[in-house]
mmCIF file of C-alpha atoms and ligand atoms in Angstrom:
data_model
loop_
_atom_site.group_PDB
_atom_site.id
_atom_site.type_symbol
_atom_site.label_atom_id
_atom_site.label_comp_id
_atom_site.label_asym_id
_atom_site.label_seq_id
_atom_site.Cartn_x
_atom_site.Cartn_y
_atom_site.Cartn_z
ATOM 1 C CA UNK N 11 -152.699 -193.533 -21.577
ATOM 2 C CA UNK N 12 -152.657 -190.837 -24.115
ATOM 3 C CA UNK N 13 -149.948 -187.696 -24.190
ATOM 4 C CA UNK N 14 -151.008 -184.390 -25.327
ATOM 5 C CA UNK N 15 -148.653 -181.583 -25.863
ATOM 6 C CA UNK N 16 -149.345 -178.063 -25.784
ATOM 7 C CA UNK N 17 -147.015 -175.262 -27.072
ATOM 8 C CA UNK N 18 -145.993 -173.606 -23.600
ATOM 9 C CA UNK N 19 -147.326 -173.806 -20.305
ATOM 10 C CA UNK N 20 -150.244 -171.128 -20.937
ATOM 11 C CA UNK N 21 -151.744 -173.215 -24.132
ATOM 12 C CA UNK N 22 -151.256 -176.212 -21.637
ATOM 13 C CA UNK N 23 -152.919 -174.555 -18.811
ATOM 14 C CA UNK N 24 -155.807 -173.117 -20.718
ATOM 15 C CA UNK N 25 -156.284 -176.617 -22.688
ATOM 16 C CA UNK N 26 -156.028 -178.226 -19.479
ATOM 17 C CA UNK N 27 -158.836 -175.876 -17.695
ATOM 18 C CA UNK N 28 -161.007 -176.608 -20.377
ATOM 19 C CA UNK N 29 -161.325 -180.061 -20.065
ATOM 20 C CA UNK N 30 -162.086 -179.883 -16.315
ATOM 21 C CA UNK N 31 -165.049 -176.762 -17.032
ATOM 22 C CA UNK N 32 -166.558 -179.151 -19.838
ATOM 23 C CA UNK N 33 -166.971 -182.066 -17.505
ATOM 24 C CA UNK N 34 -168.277 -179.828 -15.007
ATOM 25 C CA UNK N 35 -171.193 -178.159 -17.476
ATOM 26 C CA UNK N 36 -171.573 -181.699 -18.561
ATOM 27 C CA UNK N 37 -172.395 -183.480 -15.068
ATOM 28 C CA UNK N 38 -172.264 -180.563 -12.463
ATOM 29 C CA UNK N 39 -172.068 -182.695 -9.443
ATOM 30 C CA UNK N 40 -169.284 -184.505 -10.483
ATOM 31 C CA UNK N 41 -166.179 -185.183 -8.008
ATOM 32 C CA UNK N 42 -162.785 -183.639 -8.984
ATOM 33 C CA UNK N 43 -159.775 -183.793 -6.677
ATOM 34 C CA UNK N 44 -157.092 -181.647 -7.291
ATOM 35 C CA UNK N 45 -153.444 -181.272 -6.911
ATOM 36 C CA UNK N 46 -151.774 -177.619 -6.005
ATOM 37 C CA UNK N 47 -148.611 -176.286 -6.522
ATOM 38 C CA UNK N 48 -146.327 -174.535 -9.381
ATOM 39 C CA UNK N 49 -147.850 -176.706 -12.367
ATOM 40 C CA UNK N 50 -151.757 -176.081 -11.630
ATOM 41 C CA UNK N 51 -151.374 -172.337 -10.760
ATOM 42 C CA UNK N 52 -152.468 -171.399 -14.029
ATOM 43 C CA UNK N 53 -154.860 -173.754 -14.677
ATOM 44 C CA UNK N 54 -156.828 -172.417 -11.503
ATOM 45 C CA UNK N 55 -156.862 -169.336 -13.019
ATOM 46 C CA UNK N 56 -158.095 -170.176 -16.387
ATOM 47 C CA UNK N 57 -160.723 -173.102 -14.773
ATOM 48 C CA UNK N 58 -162.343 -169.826 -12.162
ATOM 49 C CA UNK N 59 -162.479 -167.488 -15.829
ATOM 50 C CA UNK N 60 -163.991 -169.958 -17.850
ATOM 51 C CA UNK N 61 -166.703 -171.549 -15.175
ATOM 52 C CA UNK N 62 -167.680 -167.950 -14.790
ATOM 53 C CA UNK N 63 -167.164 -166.893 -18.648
ATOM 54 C CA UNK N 64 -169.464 -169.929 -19.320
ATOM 55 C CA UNK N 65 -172.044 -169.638 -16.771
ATOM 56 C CA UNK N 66 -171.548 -173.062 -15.565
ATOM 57 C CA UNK N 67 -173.488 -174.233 -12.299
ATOM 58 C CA UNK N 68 -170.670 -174.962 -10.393
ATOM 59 C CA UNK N 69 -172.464 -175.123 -6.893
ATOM 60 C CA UNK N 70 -173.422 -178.724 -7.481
ATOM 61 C CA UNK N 71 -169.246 -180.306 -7.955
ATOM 62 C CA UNK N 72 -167.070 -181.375 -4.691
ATOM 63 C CA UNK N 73 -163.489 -180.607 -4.490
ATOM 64 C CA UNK N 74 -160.943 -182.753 -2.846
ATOM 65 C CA UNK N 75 -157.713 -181.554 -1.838
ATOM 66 C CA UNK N 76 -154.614 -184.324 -3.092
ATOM 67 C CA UNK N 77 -152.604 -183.903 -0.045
ATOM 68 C CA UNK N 78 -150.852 -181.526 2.617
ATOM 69 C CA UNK N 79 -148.052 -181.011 4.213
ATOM 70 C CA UNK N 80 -148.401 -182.612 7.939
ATOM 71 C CA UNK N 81 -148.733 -180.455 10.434
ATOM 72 C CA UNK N 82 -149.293 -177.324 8.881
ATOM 73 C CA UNK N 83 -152.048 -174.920 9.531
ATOM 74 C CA UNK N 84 -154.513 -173.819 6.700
ATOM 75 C CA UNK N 85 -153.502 -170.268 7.466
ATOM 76 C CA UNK N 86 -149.925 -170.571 6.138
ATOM 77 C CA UNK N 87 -149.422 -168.872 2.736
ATOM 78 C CA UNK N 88 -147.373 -172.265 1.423
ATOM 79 C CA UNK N 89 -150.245 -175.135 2.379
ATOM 80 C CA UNK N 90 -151.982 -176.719 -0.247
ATOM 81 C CA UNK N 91 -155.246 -175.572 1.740
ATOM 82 C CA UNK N 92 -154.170 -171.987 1.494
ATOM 83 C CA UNK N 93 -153.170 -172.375 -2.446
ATOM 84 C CA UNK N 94 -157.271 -173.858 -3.194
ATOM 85 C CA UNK N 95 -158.890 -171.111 -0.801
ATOM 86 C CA UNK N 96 -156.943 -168.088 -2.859
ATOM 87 C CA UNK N 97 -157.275 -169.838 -6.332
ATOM 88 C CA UNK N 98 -160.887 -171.878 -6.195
ATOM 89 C CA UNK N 99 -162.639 -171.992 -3.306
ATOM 90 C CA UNK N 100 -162.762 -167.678 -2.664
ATOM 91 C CA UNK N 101 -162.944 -166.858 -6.307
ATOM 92 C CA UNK N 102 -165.620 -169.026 -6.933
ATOM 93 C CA UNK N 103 -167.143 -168.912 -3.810
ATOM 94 C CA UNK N 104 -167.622 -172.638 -2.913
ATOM 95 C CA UNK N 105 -170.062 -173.597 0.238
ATOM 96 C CA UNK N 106 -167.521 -175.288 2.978
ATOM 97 C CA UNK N 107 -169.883 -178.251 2.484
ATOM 98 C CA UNK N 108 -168.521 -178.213 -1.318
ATOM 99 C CA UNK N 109 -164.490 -179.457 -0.706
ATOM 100 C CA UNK N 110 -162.713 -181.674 1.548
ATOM 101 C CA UNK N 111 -158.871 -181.555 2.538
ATOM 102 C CA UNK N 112 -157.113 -183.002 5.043
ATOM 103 C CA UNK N 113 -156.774 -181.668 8.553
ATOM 104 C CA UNK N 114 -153.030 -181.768 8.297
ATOM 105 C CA UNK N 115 -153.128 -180.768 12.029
ATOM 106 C CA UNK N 116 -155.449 -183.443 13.259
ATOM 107 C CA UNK N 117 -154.190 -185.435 16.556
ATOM 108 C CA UNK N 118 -154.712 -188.576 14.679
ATOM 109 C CA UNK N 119 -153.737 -188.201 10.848
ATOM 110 C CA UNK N 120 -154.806 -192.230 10.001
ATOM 111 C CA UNK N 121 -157.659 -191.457 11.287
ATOM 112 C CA UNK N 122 -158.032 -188.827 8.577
ATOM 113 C CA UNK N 123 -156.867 -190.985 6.258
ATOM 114 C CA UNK N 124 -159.250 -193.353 6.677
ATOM 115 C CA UNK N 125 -162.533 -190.678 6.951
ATOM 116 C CA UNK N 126 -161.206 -189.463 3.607
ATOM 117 C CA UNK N 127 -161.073 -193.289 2.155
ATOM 118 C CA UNK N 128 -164.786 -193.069 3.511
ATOM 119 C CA UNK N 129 -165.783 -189.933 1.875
ATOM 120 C CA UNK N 130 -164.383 -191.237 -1.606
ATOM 121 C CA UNK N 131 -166.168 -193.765 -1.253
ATOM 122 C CA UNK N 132 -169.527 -192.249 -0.101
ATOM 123 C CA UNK N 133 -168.928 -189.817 -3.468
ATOM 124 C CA UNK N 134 -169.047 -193.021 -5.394
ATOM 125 C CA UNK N 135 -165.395 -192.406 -6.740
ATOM 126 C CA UNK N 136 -163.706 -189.821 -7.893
ATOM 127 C CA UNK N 137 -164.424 -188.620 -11.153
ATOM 128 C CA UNK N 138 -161.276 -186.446 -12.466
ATOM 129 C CA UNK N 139 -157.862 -186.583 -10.728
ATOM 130 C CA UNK N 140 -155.582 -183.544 -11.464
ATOM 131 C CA UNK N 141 -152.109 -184.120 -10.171
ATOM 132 C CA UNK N 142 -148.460 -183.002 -11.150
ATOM 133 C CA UNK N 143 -144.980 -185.019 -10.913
ATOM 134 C CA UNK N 144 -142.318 -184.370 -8.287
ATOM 135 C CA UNK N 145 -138.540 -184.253 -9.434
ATOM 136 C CA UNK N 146 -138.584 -188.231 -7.728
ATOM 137 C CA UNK N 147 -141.777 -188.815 -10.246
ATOM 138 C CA UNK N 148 -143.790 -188.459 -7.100
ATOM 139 C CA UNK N 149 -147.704 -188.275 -7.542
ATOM 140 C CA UNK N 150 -149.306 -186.454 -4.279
ATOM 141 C CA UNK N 151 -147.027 -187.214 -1.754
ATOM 142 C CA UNK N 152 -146.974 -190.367 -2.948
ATOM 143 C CA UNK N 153 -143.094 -190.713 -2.650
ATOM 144 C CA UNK N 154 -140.801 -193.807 -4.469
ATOM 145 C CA UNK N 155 -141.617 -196.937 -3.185
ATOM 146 C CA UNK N 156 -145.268 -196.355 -2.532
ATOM 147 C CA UNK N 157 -147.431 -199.401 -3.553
ATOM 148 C CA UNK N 158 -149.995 -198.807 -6.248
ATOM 149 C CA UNK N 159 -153.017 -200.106 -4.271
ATOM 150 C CA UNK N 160 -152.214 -197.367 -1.588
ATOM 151 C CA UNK N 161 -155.239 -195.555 -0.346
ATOM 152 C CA UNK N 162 -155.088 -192.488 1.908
ATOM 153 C CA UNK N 163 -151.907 -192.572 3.894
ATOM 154 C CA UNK N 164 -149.179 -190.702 6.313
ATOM 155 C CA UNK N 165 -145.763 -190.704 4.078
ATOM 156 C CA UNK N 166 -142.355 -189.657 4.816
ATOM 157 C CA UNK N 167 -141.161 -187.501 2.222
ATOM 158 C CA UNK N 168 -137.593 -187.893 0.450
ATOM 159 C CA UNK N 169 -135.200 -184.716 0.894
ATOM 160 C CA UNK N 170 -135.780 -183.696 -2.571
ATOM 161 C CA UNK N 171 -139.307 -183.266 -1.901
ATOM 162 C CA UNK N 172 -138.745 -181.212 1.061
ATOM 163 C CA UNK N 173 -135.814 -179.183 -0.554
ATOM 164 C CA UNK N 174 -137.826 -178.639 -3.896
ATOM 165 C CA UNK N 175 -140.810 -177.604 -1.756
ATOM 166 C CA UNK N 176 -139.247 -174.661 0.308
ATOM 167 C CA UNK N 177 -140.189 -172.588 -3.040
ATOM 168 C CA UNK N 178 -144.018 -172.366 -1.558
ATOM 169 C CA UNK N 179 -143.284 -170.922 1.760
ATOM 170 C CA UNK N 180 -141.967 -167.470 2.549
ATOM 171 C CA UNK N 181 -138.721 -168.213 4.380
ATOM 172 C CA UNK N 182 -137.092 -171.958 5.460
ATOM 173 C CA UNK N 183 -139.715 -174.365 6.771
ATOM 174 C CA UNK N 184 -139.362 -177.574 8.297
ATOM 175 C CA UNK N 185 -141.320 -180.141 6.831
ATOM 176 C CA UNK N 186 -141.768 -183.861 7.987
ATOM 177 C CA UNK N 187 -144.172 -185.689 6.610
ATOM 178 C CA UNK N 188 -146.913 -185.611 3.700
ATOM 179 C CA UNK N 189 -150.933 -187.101 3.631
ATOM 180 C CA UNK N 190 -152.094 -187.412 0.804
ATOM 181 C CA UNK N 191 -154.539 -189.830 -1.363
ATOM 182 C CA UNK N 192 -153.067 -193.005 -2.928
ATOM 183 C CA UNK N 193 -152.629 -195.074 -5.965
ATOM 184 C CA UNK N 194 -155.424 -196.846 -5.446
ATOM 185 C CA UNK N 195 -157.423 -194.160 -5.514
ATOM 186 C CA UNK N 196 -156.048 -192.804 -8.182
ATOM 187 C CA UNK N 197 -156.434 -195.931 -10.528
ATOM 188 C CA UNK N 198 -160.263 -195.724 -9.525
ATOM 189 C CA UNK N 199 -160.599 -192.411 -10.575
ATOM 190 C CA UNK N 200 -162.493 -192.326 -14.240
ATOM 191 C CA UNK N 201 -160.330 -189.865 -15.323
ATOM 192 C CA UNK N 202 -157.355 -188.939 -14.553
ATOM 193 C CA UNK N 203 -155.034 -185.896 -15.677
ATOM 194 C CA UNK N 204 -151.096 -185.680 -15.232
ATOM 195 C CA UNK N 205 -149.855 -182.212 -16.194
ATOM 196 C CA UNK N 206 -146.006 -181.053 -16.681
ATOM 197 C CA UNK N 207 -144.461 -177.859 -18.083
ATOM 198 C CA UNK N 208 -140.758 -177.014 -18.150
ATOM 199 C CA UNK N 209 -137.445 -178.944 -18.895
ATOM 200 C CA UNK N 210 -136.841 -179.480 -15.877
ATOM 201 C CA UNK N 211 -139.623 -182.369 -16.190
ATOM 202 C CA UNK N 212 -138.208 -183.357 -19.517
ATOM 203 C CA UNK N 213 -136.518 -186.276 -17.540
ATOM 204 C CA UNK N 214 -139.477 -187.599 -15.211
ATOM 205 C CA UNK N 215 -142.213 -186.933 -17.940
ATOM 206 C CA UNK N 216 -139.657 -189.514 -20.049
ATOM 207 C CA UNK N 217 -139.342 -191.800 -17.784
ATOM 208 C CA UNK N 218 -143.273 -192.060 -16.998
ATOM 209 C CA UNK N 219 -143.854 -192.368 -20.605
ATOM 210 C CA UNK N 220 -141.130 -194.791 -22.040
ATOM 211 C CA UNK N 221 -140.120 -196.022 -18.451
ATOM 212 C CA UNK N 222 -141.072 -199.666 -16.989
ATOM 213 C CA UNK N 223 -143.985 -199.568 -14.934
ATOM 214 C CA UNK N 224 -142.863 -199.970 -11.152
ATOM 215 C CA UNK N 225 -143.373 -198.558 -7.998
ATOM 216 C CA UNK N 226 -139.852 -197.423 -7.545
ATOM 217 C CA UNK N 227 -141.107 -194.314 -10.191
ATOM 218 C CA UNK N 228 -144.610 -193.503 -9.212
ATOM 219 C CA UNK N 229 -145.757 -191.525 -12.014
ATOM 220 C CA UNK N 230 -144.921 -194.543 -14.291
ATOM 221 C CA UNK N 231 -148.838 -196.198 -13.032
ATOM 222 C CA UNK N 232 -149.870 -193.663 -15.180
ATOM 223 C CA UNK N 233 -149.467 -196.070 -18.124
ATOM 224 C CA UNK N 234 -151.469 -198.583 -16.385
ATOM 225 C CA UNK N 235 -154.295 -196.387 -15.934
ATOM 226 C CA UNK N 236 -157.263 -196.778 -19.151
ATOM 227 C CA UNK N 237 -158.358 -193.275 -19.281
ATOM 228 C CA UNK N 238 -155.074 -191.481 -18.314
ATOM 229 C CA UNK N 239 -153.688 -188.486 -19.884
ATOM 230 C CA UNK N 240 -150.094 -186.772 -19.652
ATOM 231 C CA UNK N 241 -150.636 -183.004 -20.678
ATOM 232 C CA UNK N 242 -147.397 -181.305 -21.041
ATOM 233 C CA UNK N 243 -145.770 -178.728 -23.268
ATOM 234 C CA UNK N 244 -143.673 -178.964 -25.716
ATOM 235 C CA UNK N 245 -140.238 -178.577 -23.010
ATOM 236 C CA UNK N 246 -141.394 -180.973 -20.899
ATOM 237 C CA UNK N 247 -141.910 -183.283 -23.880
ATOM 238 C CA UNK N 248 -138.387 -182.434 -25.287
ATOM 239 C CA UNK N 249 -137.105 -185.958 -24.572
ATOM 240 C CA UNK N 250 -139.546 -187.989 -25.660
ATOM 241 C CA UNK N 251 -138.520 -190.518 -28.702
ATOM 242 C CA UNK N 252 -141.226 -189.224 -30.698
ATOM 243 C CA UNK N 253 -140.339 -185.719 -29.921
HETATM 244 P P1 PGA U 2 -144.923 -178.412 -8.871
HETATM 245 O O1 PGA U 2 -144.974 -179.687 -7.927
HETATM 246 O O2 PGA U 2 -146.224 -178.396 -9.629
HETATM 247 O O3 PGA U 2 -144.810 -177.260 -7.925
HETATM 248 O O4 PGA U 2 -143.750 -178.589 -9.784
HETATM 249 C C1 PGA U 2 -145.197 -180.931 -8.469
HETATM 250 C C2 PGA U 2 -145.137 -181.985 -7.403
HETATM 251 O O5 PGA U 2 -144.165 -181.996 -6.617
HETATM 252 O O6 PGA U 2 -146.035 -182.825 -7.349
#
């Protein structure tokens, strides 16, 4: 695991984009799956600039969505789905056949789990893993507690989760439960990418650094993973010993 800090979150998000568009110019059909939310906003942006600034052939990579909340529709403004169709999928004009989320509303959410296992699979892998960390060092919705061989899976999310995430909808939500990929997916991956900005990381982003490796703090498989990186600026890395 190697840590990487930027000055502030738009060095970080703009480092962090260009390391995603140069694997995609270097193997174009590559597999990327893809966290949303606050962190990765930016990053969207500057990845959708610099494909296009570049004149990569994107029309070759797949796109997998992390995770959803259960139950909601694509439609509403706060779903992960709705978050990759505004920032990726519409700017850069993606074929439907090009990225893969989960039906959050499907009757029978293992059974999504388990056709999204399959698809990994048939992709031979994923190639880079984007993600952020939860205030609980969550990865996904993969919530304290969750094993590390974990593949695709139904989770009950901790309050913090759903208290932190009423900042993506509109007005008061209920939310229940979370799908999302899983560790062992995640320590598959070739690559993968954990971004933070902000102190309010500072904590988390310590204890997945200098923390013991268990599954009571999620984010802390990070430093079990051989090509894993923690990108973060330089508030999010204000607690770090080397710091
Ligand atoms: P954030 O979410 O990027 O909106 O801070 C991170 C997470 O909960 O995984």
């Amino acid at each position: 695991m190697q840590v990487l800090t930027f000055k502030d979150y738009e060095e970080l998000s703009a480092n962090t984009a260009g390391f995603i568009a140069d694997a995609i110019a270097d193997n174009p059909s590559l597999t990327l799956c893809m966290a949303s939310g606050s962190t990765p906003a930016l990053t969207c942006d500057f990845l959708v600039k610099k494909l296009k600034d570049d004149k990569t052939d994107y029309s070759k990579f797949s796109f997998i969505g992390l995770d959803e909340w259960a139950g909601l529709p694509p439609t509403n403004t706060g779903s992960c789905h709705y978050f990759f169709k505004t920032k990726i999928f519409e700017p850069l004009k993606l074929r439907s056949s090009q990225y893969y989320l989960f039906n959050a509303q499907a009757a029978n959410l293992q059974k999504e789990c388990r056709a999204m296992d399959q698809l990994i699979i048939d992709k031979g892998g994923i190639d880079i893993m984007l993600v952020g960390i939860g205030m609980n060092g969550h990865i996904g919705f993969n919530e304290p507690g969750t094993s590390f061989t974990a593949l695709s899976h139904v989770a009950e999310l901790e309050e913090i989760t759903k208290s932190v995430g009423q900042k993506y909808f509109d007005g008061p939500v209920e939310l229940g439960k979370g799908i999302t990929i899983g560790f062992g997916h995640l320590m598959n991956t070739k690559k993968v990418f954990l971004m933070a900005n902000g102190s309010k990381k500072a904590e988390v982003i310590k204890k997945t650094i200098e923390g013991p490796v268990t599954e009571s703090f999620p984010a802390s498989i990070m430093q079990k993973h051989t090509d894993g990186f923690i990108l973060i600026d330089e508030e999010a890395g204000s607690l770090l010993k080397d710091q």
